[in-house]
Amino acid sequence: MTTGERTDDHTGDRTLPLASWRYQGTLRTYQRDVLDRVPVEPGDPVHVVAPPGAGKTLLGLLLAGRHGARALVLAPTATIRAQWARSASALHGDATVSEDPRQPADLTALTYQMLSVLDTGSPLTDLATADWRRELVAGGRDDDAAARWIDDLRSSNQAAFRKGVRRRSRAIRKRLAREDPERLAEALHPNARALVDRLVANGVETVVLDECHHLLDHWALVVAYLLGRIRASGREPVVIGLTATLPSTDDRDAHDTYTALLGDVDYEVPTPAVVKEGNLAPYRDHVWLVEPTPDELAFLRDHERRLAALIRGALAEPDGIEWLETTLQPKTGTDGTDARTGTAEERLAAAFAADFPVAESAARTLAEFRPDHPLLALLPDDARRAPDAEQRIRVLARYALDRLLPDPSRAEQWQRIKRSIVDFGFTLTDRGVRRSRDPIDTVLASSAAKDQAVVDLLRLELSQDAADRVRAVVVTDHATHGNTRGSTVPAAGALRTFATVATEDFTVPLRPVLVTARHLRIATRDADVLLPALEQRLGTTCTTEPVPDDPRVLSVETPGAGSAAVLAAVSALLTDGTTRLVIGTRGLLGEGWDCPAANTLVDLTAVATSSATQQLRGRTLRLDPAWPRKVAHNWTVTAVIPADVPLDAAPDVSRMRRKHDQIWGLLRADSTQVVRGTSIAFTDGQALRLAGLVAKDKRQTVRALDESIAAELPTRADSWAAWRIGEPYADRESTATVVEEPRTQPFRTGPTAEFVLAVVLGAVLWLLAESARGVVALWRLGSVPGVLGLLVLTGLAVLLVWPVARQLGLALRQRFSTVGAYRRAVRVVVDALHRAGRVPAFGEGDVRVTAQMAGKVPQSFTMEVLGGRPEDRRVVTDALAEFFGPVRTPRFLLQVSRTERATVRRAPLLVAALAVARALTRGDRYFAVPTAVGRRRADAEAFAADWNRTVGPCRLHEIDSPESLVLLVRARRTSGAATAAPVLRDQWS
């Protein structure tokens, strides 16, 4: 790689120090892609995300070399710092490299800790307090009085003080990247300020931040100070951020800090690319389902009974029913006008338009208590099924706010509901309802059944190919955590899991070890093997004592050896096979733990953030020198409430889905595709079974689903072959819209319409044939009458026959080629987005629709566009998901099989034929015009006209009046191309 020359304001015209760097090896495909696509420009941070083992160090060096100026690398540990120095020294060129903070070089590698020595333990608190004091001074106090007031508040009301500091700290974080250097210097130790001065004086202009997701609080503060000092010296810094995982958006403050310094991600190297290059082990992600234990189920059933009694006591009574009716039949419309004179359907439409979630919850609750209520006939099927737990709480809270709180005589009932609702994971105030700690989620996340699942999974893994190579890691959130509601067993965590697993007879060959920051445990039966091995690795004599109440487990003490040494020893034992099973916590076995022998992960954690999920999976993906064809198995254990328990809640399933939304893997239904989501863990049939379980289909059981998962588990050898390591790849991410369980040919006019069209066409052709005899007679009278007659006959044919024949041909093509019908529909959506200026033009070959078939019946349709930018493809798939999904609250509706009035004038026979067909068949179907198309009426009208030409008859409706709201209610009953909302599937190739 060559970086060339440029002018430096301080040194004049010369070749910059790092410009001489050359890498003489072969770059990986994605590394070349990063260097080709990501510009390096002062003032514009470079932000690259790549998994462990992807070669981030080399990428960072080459990106710094492209800029050429002197560079500083900041790493989280001394080991990683040394790795940077070695890699830089190995590049060809004459740039100097240093790890000494006292002697900066052309590239200086330091740890964050070297730079972030603080003069106070709470820099943001001090800065926020200073801001607060200045605000008080601006409000009229003098400086001393303002300081005294803040000190008094700190001592008298800690909660108020912390709240004020937190609010101001957030504002400080948001302006960190451009903060005044002198202001930031207030938080730093003089030695840290001196080091920054040395680096700036040395001409550092490029700052490389390795594992930059650590840039939280004071580390970010120091980096912002350094960048500010570089700017103050007259240079604009280049910031290069490299990380394997992004910080979670759950912590808004931390995320604000991070994005203030690094901005959006410029390039993300997908894990599959690194696997294809042969630098990470191939892998499979799996899911194992459990039912809660009998004690836990008893708790959940009681929870459901209490919730049902609470809801019934409030809403099944006459006042509650009357409130549900009023909610669904409001007295005022969305525009504030009196709605009482409107029809029931019009008032229902107004209710859904005003607050869709509450109206839906009220409708489902009314259906539960009054299933024969006449209002329900106006609702779609989905709005008439039983409400889930959250919808019950939502409607109860709104009832309490509307009816109980304003009535002083019902204060006791308000307080009773307010107290009771806390037990169901919600807090009710005069501002509304918000979620708090959910006891259902707690019970499911920490279910004792998950410990037994570890046993089942280990037994399953030991029955598969390469069983002798299994090196398993079980990870929990903490050593002990969660509560014991619903269970008489100890609190969940690594200790409980180990106690369950270590005492199973079949785990004898595995010799399991428990390791946490404060615990080291082994099975008593394994002491003769494990204790000498540990003592040899640690260089100390270990002592043991039985765990209270369980003599089968020994607690091990390691005098003089800290937790880091113990973890290193256990990792070495896992590598050499002395132990083949390690159980521990996410804090110890997550980010930073490196044991290439680990190849089987059982994830019992309750976190689903991108960072935690990616870091955990990364533990098993390192290449193992002892097993060149290593394949990792990563299991997520998920608790599901069985169908015979009426409680409708699935928080653990939702968490499992969120985890898989972050994970690339081989599509289980077609291992030639790499996708993201739960389809990497379930076959289509298994996904349907899980959906049935969640939907309370009593024909589905957890045991049957697990048996299917075990029976269809791909072998590790098959998984190795499926990854096709070393074969070329495009390194292209795309996204597709998947319509599952599609309704039969939703765009056709139906068999009755086809029959009517055929009859009408036949009759018109017969009439024209008879008329042709008259034309022949006119020819006998002369050429002029004959030509006139022929012109009239041709005009009639074009006017009457062509529209009918064209529509009949279109309907027949859709009958015999459903994929073609979907493809034409997708083409119309894509062209409409282009006309609306949302995406560039996509060619005919860029539209792809494929069907997954079960025999001759399509099970799903996958729709995508090729080419363009990833964000353009996402716009298309979002629009397709909106169009093919259930109707919610669109501005425009497309009514299929009903033509616009303008068509009546152009093709009267076609309109007549379709009118007859509609009279003999069920009603029309409705689709929501995508929001990106329907922002302007002209775009929506062009969309409808294109549909009419390409797909079939349609009529466009704008939802802008009480009458159109009624149509919207009707549309929800017969909307979309499937019974469920389409799925967006991320793909990589």
PDB file of C-alpha atoms in Angstrom, residues 523-760:
ATOM      1  CA  ALA A 523     -16.885 -32.294  41.647  1.00  0.00           C
ATOM      2  CA  THR A 524     -15.626 -34.308  44.617  1.00  0.00           C
ATOM      3  CA  ARG A 525     -15.196 -37.351  42.374  1.00  0.00           C
ATOM      4  CA  ASP A 526     -12.720 -35.413  40.146  1.00  0.00           C
ATOM      5  CA  ALA A 527     -10.416 -34.165  42.903  1.00  0.00           C
ATOM      6  CA  ASP A 528      -7.715 -36.779  42.243  1.00  0.00           C
ATOM      7  CA  VAL A 529      -7.280 -35.495  38.653  1.00  0.00           C
ATOM      8  CA  LEU A 530      -8.125 -31.809  38.813  1.00  0.00           C
ATOM      9  CA  LEU A 531      -6.396 -30.742  42.042  1.00  0.00           C
ATOM     10  CA  PRO A 532      -2.879 -31.834  41.011  1.00  0.00           C
ATOM     11  CA  ALA A 533      -3.372 -30.276  37.581  1.00  0.00           C
ATOM     12  CA  LEU A 534      -4.484 -26.974  39.120  1.00  0.00           C
ATOM     13  CA  GLU A 535      -1.623 -26.955  41.616  1.00  0.00           C
ATOM     14  CA  GLN A 536       0.865 -27.558  38.837  1.00  0.00           C
ATOM     15  CA  ARG A 537      -0.521 -24.699  36.747  1.00  0.00           C
ATOM     16  CA  LEU A 538      -0.790 -22.277  39.665  1.00  0.00           C
ATOM     17  CA  GLY A 539       2.401 -23.217  41.460  1.00  0.00           C
ATOM     18  CA  THR A 540       0.604 -23.333  44.799  1.00  0.00           C
ATOM     19  CA  THR A 541      -1.001 -25.901  47.085  1.00  0.00           C
ATOM     20  CA  CYS A 542      -4.794 -25.875  46.869  1.00  0.00           C
ATOM     21  CA  THR A 543      -7.124 -26.559  49.771  1.00  0.00           C
ATOM     22  CA  THR A 544     -10.663 -27.867  49.523  1.00  0.00           C
ATOM     23  CA  GLU A 545     -13.809 -28.171  51.595  1.00  0.00           C
ATOM     24  CA  PRO A 546     -17.226 -29.579  50.738  1.00  0.00           C
ATOM     25  CA  VAL A 547     -19.883 -27.092  49.733  1.00  0.00           C
ATOM     26  CA  PRO A 548     -22.527 -26.767  52.457  1.00  0.00           C
ATOM     27  CA  ASP A 549     -25.493 -29.100  51.902  1.00  0.00           C
ATOM     28  CA  ASP A 550     -23.798 -30.759  48.910  1.00  0.00           C
ATOM     29  CA  PRO A 551     -20.757 -32.950  49.690  1.00  0.00           C
ATOM     30  CA  ARG A 552     -20.564 -33.970  46.027  1.00  0.00           C
ATOM     31  CA  VAL A 553     -19.085 -30.522  45.225  1.00  0.00           C
ATOM     32  CA  LEU A 554     -15.798 -29.157  46.550  1.00  0.00           C
ATOM     33  CA  SER A 555     -14.893 -25.498  46.987  1.00  0.00           C
ATOM     34  CA  VAL A 556     -11.234 -24.937  46.087  1.00  0.00           C
ATOM     35  CA  GLU A 557      -8.999 -22.259  47.632  1.00  0.00           C
ATOM     36  CA  THR A 558      -5.840 -21.132  45.786  1.00  0.00           C
ATOM     37  CA  PRO A 559      -3.614 -19.198  48.223  1.00  0.00           C
ATOM     38  CA  GLY A 560      -1.580 -16.501  46.540  1.00  0.00           C
ATOM     39  CA  ALA A 561      -3.264 -16.879  43.143  1.00  0.00           C
ATOM     40  CA  GLY A 562      -5.674 -14.170  41.956  1.00  0.00           C
ATOM     41  CA  SER A 563      -8.713 -14.677  39.766  1.00  0.00           C
ATOM     42  CA  ALA A 564      -6.738 -13.914  36.572  1.00  0.00           C
ATOM     43  CA  ALA A 565      -4.200 -16.666  37.356  1.00  0.00           C
ATOM     44  CA  VAL A 566      -6.983 -19.106  38.226  1.00  0.00           C
ATOM     45  CA  LEU A 567      -8.800 -18.371  34.971  1.00  0.00           C
ATOM     46  CA  ALA A 568      -5.584 -18.843  32.991  1.00  0.00           C
ATOM     47  CA  ALA A 569      -5.015 -22.193  34.708  1.00  0.00           C
ATOM     48  CA  VAL A 570      -8.557 -23.376  34.025  1.00  0.00           C
ATOM     49  CA  SER A 571      -8.222 -22.273  30.382  1.00  0.00           C
ATOM     50  CA  ALA A 572      -5.049 -24.339  30.078  1.00  0.00           C
ATOM     51  CA  LEU A 573      -6.830 -27.374  31.528  1.00  0.00           C
ATOM     52  CA  LEU A 574      -9.666 -26.921  29.040  1.00  0.00           C
ATOM     53  CA  THR A 575      -7.116 -26.715  26.226  1.00  0.00           C
ATOM     54  CA  ASP A 576      -5.315 -29.940  27.159  1.00  0.00           C
ATOM     55  CA  GLY A 577      -8.554 -31.802  27.908  1.00  0.00           C
ATOM     56  CA  THR A 578      -8.032 -32.250  31.646  1.00  0.00           C
ATOM     57  CA  THR A 579     -11.431 -30.624  31.940  1.00  0.00           C
ATOM     58  CA  ARG A 580     -13.847 -30.470  29.023  1.00  0.00           C
ATOM     59  CA  LEU A 581     -16.504 -28.315  30.658  1.00  0.00           C
ATOM     60  CA  VAL A 582     -16.142 -24.887  32.261  1.00  0.00           C
ATOM     61  CA  ILE A 583     -19.075 -23.100  33.908  1.00  0.00           C
ATOM     62  CA  GLY A 584     -18.726 -19.431  34.783  1.00  0.00           C
ATOM     63  CA  THR A 585     -20.027 -15.894  34.489  1.00  0.00           C
ATOM     64  CA  ARG A 586     -20.270 -13.458  31.626  1.00  0.00           C
ATOM     65  CA  GLY A 587     -17.980 -10.994  33.398  1.00  0.00           C
ATOM     66  CA  LEU A 588     -15.164 -13.559  33.513  1.00  0.00           C
ATOM     67  CA  LEU A 589     -15.778 -15.658  30.385  1.00  0.00           C
ATOM     68  CA  GLY A 590     -17.054 -12.886  28.109  1.00  0.00           C
ATOM     69  CA  GLU A 591     -14.988 -10.149  26.530  1.00  0.00           C
ATOM     70  CA  GLY A 592     -11.249 -10.640  26.904  1.00  0.00           C
ATOM     71  CA  TRP A 593     -11.273 -14.374  27.685  1.00  0.00           C
ATOM     72  CA  ASP A 594      -9.282 -16.192  25.035  1.00  0.00           C
ATOM     73  CA  CYS A 595      -9.276 -20.000  24.922  1.00  0.00           C
ATOM     74  CA  PRO A 596      -9.130 -21.299  21.327  1.00  0.00           C
ATOM     75  CA  ALA A 597     -10.016 -24.841  22.462  1.00  0.00           C
ATOM     76  CA  ALA A 598     -13.562 -23.767  23.467  1.00  0.00           C
ATOM     77  CA  ASN A 599     -15.965 -24.987  20.777  1.00  0.00           C
ATOM     78  CA  THR A 600     -19.361 -25.347  22.455  1.00  0.00           C
ATOM     79  CA  LEU A 601     -21.151 -22.451  24.165  1.00  0.00           C
ATOM     80  CA  VAL A 602     -24.312 -22.758  26.240  1.00  0.00           C
ATOM     81  CA  ASP A 603     -25.684 -19.247  26.759  1.00  0.00           C
ATOM     82  CA  LEU A 604     -27.835 -18.898  29.894  1.00  0.00           C
ATOM     83  CA  THR A 605     -27.487 -15.113  30.097  1.00  0.00           C
ATOM     84  CA  ALA A 606     -30.409 -12.702  30.125  1.00  0.00           C
ATOM     85  CA  VAL A 607     -28.734  -9.941  28.107  1.00  0.00           C
ATOM     86  CA  ALA A 608     -29.530  -9.476  24.444  1.00  0.00           C
ATOM     87  CA  THR A 609     -27.472  -6.414  23.517  1.00  0.00           C
ATOM     88  CA  SER A 610     -25.333  -6.518  20.414  1.00  0.00           C
ATOM     89  CA  SER A 611     -22.105  -6.162  22.399  1.00  0.00           C
ATOM     90  CA  ALA A 612     -22.841  -8.939  24.888  1.00  0.00           C
ATOM     91  CA  THR A 613     -24.152 -11.314  22.233  1.00  0.00           C
ATOM     92  CA  GLN A 614     -21.244 -10.806  19.861  1.00  0.00           C
ATOM     93  CA  GLN A 615     -18.644 -11.043  22.602  1.00  0.00           C
ATOM     94  CA  LEU A 616     -20.035 -14.296  23.949  1.00  0.00           C
ATOM     95  CA  ARG A 617     -20.158 -15.927  20.515  1.00  0.00           C
ATOM     96  CA  GLY A 618     -16.633 -14.750  19.854  1.00  0.00           C
ATOM     97  CA  ARG A 619     -15.317 -16.977  22.649  1.00  0.00           C
ATOM     98  CA  THR A 620     -15.857 -20.146  20.586  1.00  0.00           C
ATOM     99  CA  LEU A 621     -14.787 -18.838  17.176  1.00  0.00           C
ATOM    100  CA  ARG A 622     -11.016 -18.709  17.647  1.00  0.00           C
ATOM    101  CA  LEU A 623      -9.059 -21.151  15.499  1.00  0.00           C
ATOM    102  CA  ASP A 624      -7.837 -24.183  17.438  1.00  0.00           C
ATOM    103  CA  PRO A 625      -4.368 -25.403  16.396  1.00  0.00           C
ATOM    104  CA  ALA A 626      -5.245 -28.824  17.825  1.00  0.00           C
ATOM    105  CA  TRP A 627      -8.366 -29.148  15.645  1.00  0.00           C
ATOM    106  CA  PRO A 628      -7.859 -27.614  12.191  1.00  0.00           C
ATOM    107  CA  ARG A 629     -11.438 -28.465  11.176  1.00  0.00           C
ATOM    108  CA  LYS A 630     -12.993 -27.041  14.323  1.00  0.00           C
ATOM    109  CA  VAL A 631     -16.687 -26.136  14.150  1.00  0.00           C
ATOM    110  CA  ALA A 632     -18.270 -24.173  16.998  1.00  0.00           C
ATOM    111  CA  HIS A 633     -21.756 -24.819  18.357  1.00  0.00           C
ATOM    112  CA  ASN A 634     -23.438 -21.931  20.185  1.00  0.00           C
ATOM    113  CA  TRP A 635     -26.619 -22.780  22.103  1.00  0.00           C
ATOM    114  CA  THR A 636     -29.199 -20.354  23.493  1.00  0.00           C
ATOM    115  CA  VAL A 637     -31.491 -21.855  26.148  1.00  0.00           C
ATOM    116  CA  THR A 638     -34.982 -20.341  26.120  1.00  0.00           C
ATOM    117  CA  ALA A 639     -37.917 -20.866  28.458  1.00  0.00           C
ATOM    118  CA  VAL A 640     -41.426 -21.054  26.985  1.00  0.00           C
ATOM    119  CA  ILE A 641     -44.701 -21.055  28.893  1.00  0.00           C
ATOM    120  CA  PRO A 642     -46.536 -24.208  27.682  1.00  0.00           C
ATOM    121  CA  ALA A 643     -49.733 -23.880  25.719  1.00  0.00           C
ATOM    122  CA  ASP A 644     -51.915 -25.281  28.507  1.00  0.00           C
ATOM    123  CA  VAL A 645     -50.996 -22.345  30.778  1.00  0.00           C
ATOM    124  CA  PRO A 646     -53.289 -19.470  29.750  1.00  0.00           C
ATOM    125  CA  LEU A 647     -50.752 -16.738  30.584  1.00  0.00           C
ATOM    126  CA  ASP A 648     -49.972 -15.125  27.222  1.00  0.00           C
ATOM    127  CA  ALA A 649     -46.400 -13.869  27.589  1.00  0.00           C
ATOM    128  CA  ALA A 650     -43.124 -14.855  25.930  1.00  0.00           C
ATOM    129  CA  PRO A 651     -40.350 -12.511  27.135  1.00  0.00           C
ATOM    130  CA  ASP A 652     -37.632 -15.167  26.932  1.00  0.00           C
ATOM    131  CA  VAL A 653     -38.567 -15.999  23.345  1.00  0.00           C
ATOM    132  CA  SER A 654     -38.444 -12.299  22.536  1.00  0.00           C
ATOM    133  CA  ARG A 655     -34.977 -12.075  24.105  1.00  0.00           C
ATOM    134  CA  MET A 656     -33.788 -15.086  22.088  1.00  0.00           C
ATOM    135  CA  ARG A 657     -34.983 -13.388  18.902  1.00  0.00           C
ATOM    136  CA  ARG A 658     -33.203 -10.153  19.798  1.00  0.00           C
ATOM    137  CA  LYS A 659     -29.982 -12.095  20.315  1.00  0.00           C
ATOM    138  CA  HIS A 660     -30.268 -13.765  16.933  1.00  0.00           C
ATOM    139  CA  ASP A 661     -31.004 -10.465  15.241  1.00  0.00           C
ATOM    140  CA  GLN A 662     -27.314  -9.698  15.933  1.00  0.00           C
ATOM    141  CA  ILE A 663     -25.893 -12.983  14.648  1.00  0.00           C
ATOM    142  CA  TRP A 664     -24.917 -14.011  11.121  1.00  0.00           C
ATOM    143  CA  GLY A 665     -25.122 -17.709  10.318  1.00  0.00           C
ATOM    144  CA  LEU A 666     -26.083 -20.365   7.791  1.00  0.00           C
ATOM    145  CA  LEU A 667     -29.760 -20.397   6.932  1.00  0.00           C
ATOM    146  CA  ARG A 668     -31.069 -23.658   8.369  1.00  0.00           C
ATOM    147  CA  ALA A 669     -33.463 -24.213   5.472  1.00  0.00           C
ATOM    148  CA  ASP A 670     -30.736 -23.592   2.875  1.00  0.00           C
ATOM    149  CA  SER A 671     -27.136 -23.709   4.087  1.00  0.00           C
ATOM    150  CA  THR A 672     -25.910 -21.982   0.921  1.00  0.00           C
ATOM    151  CA  GLN A 673     -27.270 -18.705   2.315  1.00  0.00           C
ATOM    152  CA  VAL A 674     -25.840 -16.611   5.164  1.00  0.00           C
ATOM    153  CA  VAL A 675     -28.504 -14.628   7.013  1.00  0.00           C
ATOM    154  CA  ARG A 676     -29.178 -12.961  10.339  1.00  0.00           C
ATOM    155  CA  GLY A 677     -32.033 -13.913  12.654  1.00  0.00           C
ATOM    156  CA  THR A 678     -33.715 -16.970  14.135  1.00  0.00           C
ATOM    157  CA  SER A 679     -33.806 -18.735  10.758  1.00  0.00           C
ATOM    158  CA  ILE A 680     -30.163 -19.700  11.374  1.00  0.00           C
ATOM    159  CA  ALA A 681     -31.331 -21.793  14.342  1.00  0.00           C
ATOM    160  CA  PHE A 682     -34.714 -23.159  13.214  1.00  0.00           C
ATOM    161  CA  THR A 683     -35.951 -24.919  10.125  1.00  0.00           C
ATOM    162  CA  ASP A 684     -39.181 -23.518   8.703  1.00  0.00           C
ATOM    163  CA  GLY A 685     -41.136 -26.327  10.345  1.00  0.00           C
ATOM    164  CA  GLN A 686     -39.509 -25.715  13.734  1.00  0.00           C
ATOM    165  CA  ALA A 687     -40.211 -21.982  13.477  1.00  0.00           C
ATOM    166  CA  LEU A 688     -43.892 -22.748  12.860  1.00  0.00           C
ATOM    167  CA  ARG A 689     -43.958 -25.057  15.862  1.00  0.00           C
ATOM    168  CA  LEU A 690     -42.445 -22.358  18.068  1.00  0.00           C
ATOM    169  CA  ALA A 691     -44.960 -19.827  16.769  1.00  0.00           C
ATOM    170  CA  GLY A 692     -47.708 -22.295  17.620  1.00  0.00           C
ATOM    171  CA  LEU A 693     -46.363 -22.709  21.148  1.00  0.00           C
ATOM    172  CA  VAL A 694     -46.276 -18.959  21.698  1.00  0.00           C
ATOM    173  CA  ALA A 695     -49.788 -18.647  20.232  1.00  0.00           C
ATOM    174  CA  LYS A 696     -51.090 -21.303  22.685  1.00  0.00           C
ATOM    175  CA  ASP A 697     -51.664 -24.037  20.110  1.00  0.00           C
ATOM    176  CA  LYS A 698     -52.125 -27.053  22.402  1.00  0.00           C
ATOM    177  CA  ARG A 699     -51.054 -29.421  19.637  1.00  0.00           C
ATOM    178  CA  GLN A 700     -47.497 -28.099  20.014  1.00  0.00           C
ATOM    179  CA  THR A 701     -45.182 -29.094  22.866  1.00  0.00           C
ATOM    180  CA  VAL A 702     -41.694 -28.108  23.928  1.00  0.00           C
ATOM    181  CA  ARG A 703     -40.606 -31.737  24.005  1.00  0.00           C
ATOM    182  CA  ALA A 704     -41.702 -32.349  20.418  1.00  0.00           C
ATOM    183  CA  LEU A 705     -39.874 -29.213  19.242  1.00  0.00           C
ATOM    184  CA  ASP A 706     -36.668 -30.199  21.064  1.00  0.00           C
ATOM    185  CA  GLU A 707     -36.875 -33.700  19.609  1.00  0.00           C
ATOM    186  CA  SER A 708     -37.126 -32.149  16.150  1.00  0.00           C
ATOM    187  CA  ILE A 709     -34.128 -29.903  16.857  1.00  0.00           C
ATOM    188  CA  ALA A 710     -32.061 -32.873  18.045  1.00  0.00           C
ATOM    189  CA  ALA A 711     -33.092 -35.053  15.113  1.00  0.00           C
ATOM    190  CA  GLU A 712     -32.285 -32.394  12.514  1.00  0.00           C
ATOM    191  CA  LEU A 713     -29.071 -31.110  14.124  1.00  0.00           C
ATOM    192  CA  PRO A 714     -26.449 -30.721  11.372  1.00  0.00           C
ATOM    193  CA  THR A 715     -23.217 -32.573  12.015  1.00  0.00           C
ATOM    194  CA  ARG A 716     -20.074 -30.531  12.528  1.00  0.00           C
ATOM    195  CA  ALA A 717     -18.596 -32.116   9.427  1.00  0.00           C
ATOM    196  CA  ASP A 718     -21.591 -30.997   7.358  1.00  0.00           C
ATOM    197  CA  SER A 719     -21.343 -27.511   8.816  1.00  0.00           C
ATOM    198  CA  TRP A 720     -17.652 -27.313   7.908  1.00  0.00           C
ATOM    199  CA  ALA A 721     -18.454 -28.252   4.324  1.00  0.00           C
ATOM    200  CA  ALA A 722     -21.419 -25.866   4.146  1.00  0.00           C
ATOM    201  CA  TRP A 723     -19.260 -22.832   4.961  1.00  0.00           C
ATOM    202  CA  ARG A 724     -17.115 -23.512   1.834  1.00  0.00           C
ATOM    203  CA  ILE A 725     -14.042 -21.957   3.434  1.00  0.00           C
ATOM    204  CA  GLY A 726     -11.605 -20.451   0.969  1.00  0.00           C
ATOM    205  CA  GLU A 727     -14.113 -20.029  -1.845  1.00  0.00           C
ATOM    206  CA  PRO A 728     -14.582 -16.521  -3.313  1.00  0.00           C
ATOM    207  CA  TYR A 729     -17.335 -14.324  -1.923  1.00  0.00           C
ATOM    208  CA  ALA A 730     -18.799 -10.957  -2.812  1.00  0.00           C
ATOM    209  CA  ASP A 731     -18.769  -9.483   0.736  1.00  0.00           C
ATOM    210  CA  ARG A 732     -22.165  -7.940   0.080  1.00  0.00           C
ATOM    211  CA  GLU A 733     -24.904  -7.366   2.628  1.00  0.00           C
ATOM    212  CA  SER A 734     -28.489  -7.213   1.488  1.00  0.00           C
ATOM    213  CA  THR A 735     -31.914  -7.435   3.002  1.00  0.00           C
ATOM    214  CA  ALA A 736     -35.014  -9.307   1.879  1.00  0.00           C
ATOM    215  CA  THR A 737     -38.707  -9.280   2.731  1.00  0.00           C
ATOM    216  CA  VAL A 738     -40.141 -12.721   3.457  1.00  0.00           C
ATOM    217  CA  VAL A 739     -43.894 -13.360   3.268  1.00  0.00           C
ATOM    218  CA  GLU A 740     -44.550 -16.555   5.221  1.00  0.00           C
ATOM    219  CA  GLU A 741     -47.710 -18.641   4.928  1.00  0.00           C
ATOM    220  CA  PRO A 742     -48.956 -16.477   2.052  1.00  0.00           C
ATOM    221  CA  ARG A 743     -52.583 -16.281   1.133  1.00  0.00           C
ATOM    222  CA  THR A 744     -53.256 -17.978  -2.177  1.00  0.00           C
ATOM    223  CA  GLN A 745     -52.383 -15.666  -5.055  1.00  0.00           C
ATOM    224  CA  PRO A 746     -53.550 -12.445  -3.383  1.00  0.00           C
ATOM    225  CA  PHE A 747     -53.362 -10.332  -6.539  1.00  0.00           C
ATOM    226  CA  ARG A 748     -55.593 -12.426  -8.795  1.00  0.00           C
ATOM    227  CA  THR A 749     -59.158 -11.458  -9.446  1.00  0.00           C
ATOM    228  CA  GLY A 750     -60.200 -15.034  -8.609  1.00  0.00           C
ATOM    229  CA  PRO A 751     -61.516 -18.022 -10.616  1.00  0.00           C
ATOM    230  CA  THR A 752     -65.002 -16.543 -10.883  1.00  0.00           C
ATOM    231  CA  ALA A 753     -63.620 -13.378 -12.425  1.00  0.00           C
ATOM    232  CA  GLU A 754     -61.544 -15.411 -14.854  1.00  0.00           C
ATOM    233  CA  PHE A 755     -64.639 -17.356 -15.882  1.00  0.00           C
ATOM    234  CA  VAL A 756     -66.686 -14.173 -16.348  1.00  0.00           C
ATOM    235  CA  LEU A 757     -63.859 -12.545 -18.309  1.00  0.00           C
ATOM    236  CA  ALA A 758     -63.603 -15.598 -20.543  1.00  0.00           C
ATOM    237  CA  VAL A 759     -67.379 -15.613 -21.167  1.00  0.00           C
ATOM    238  CA  VAL A 760     -67.443 -11.894 -21.911  1.00  0.00           C
TER     239      VAL A 760
END
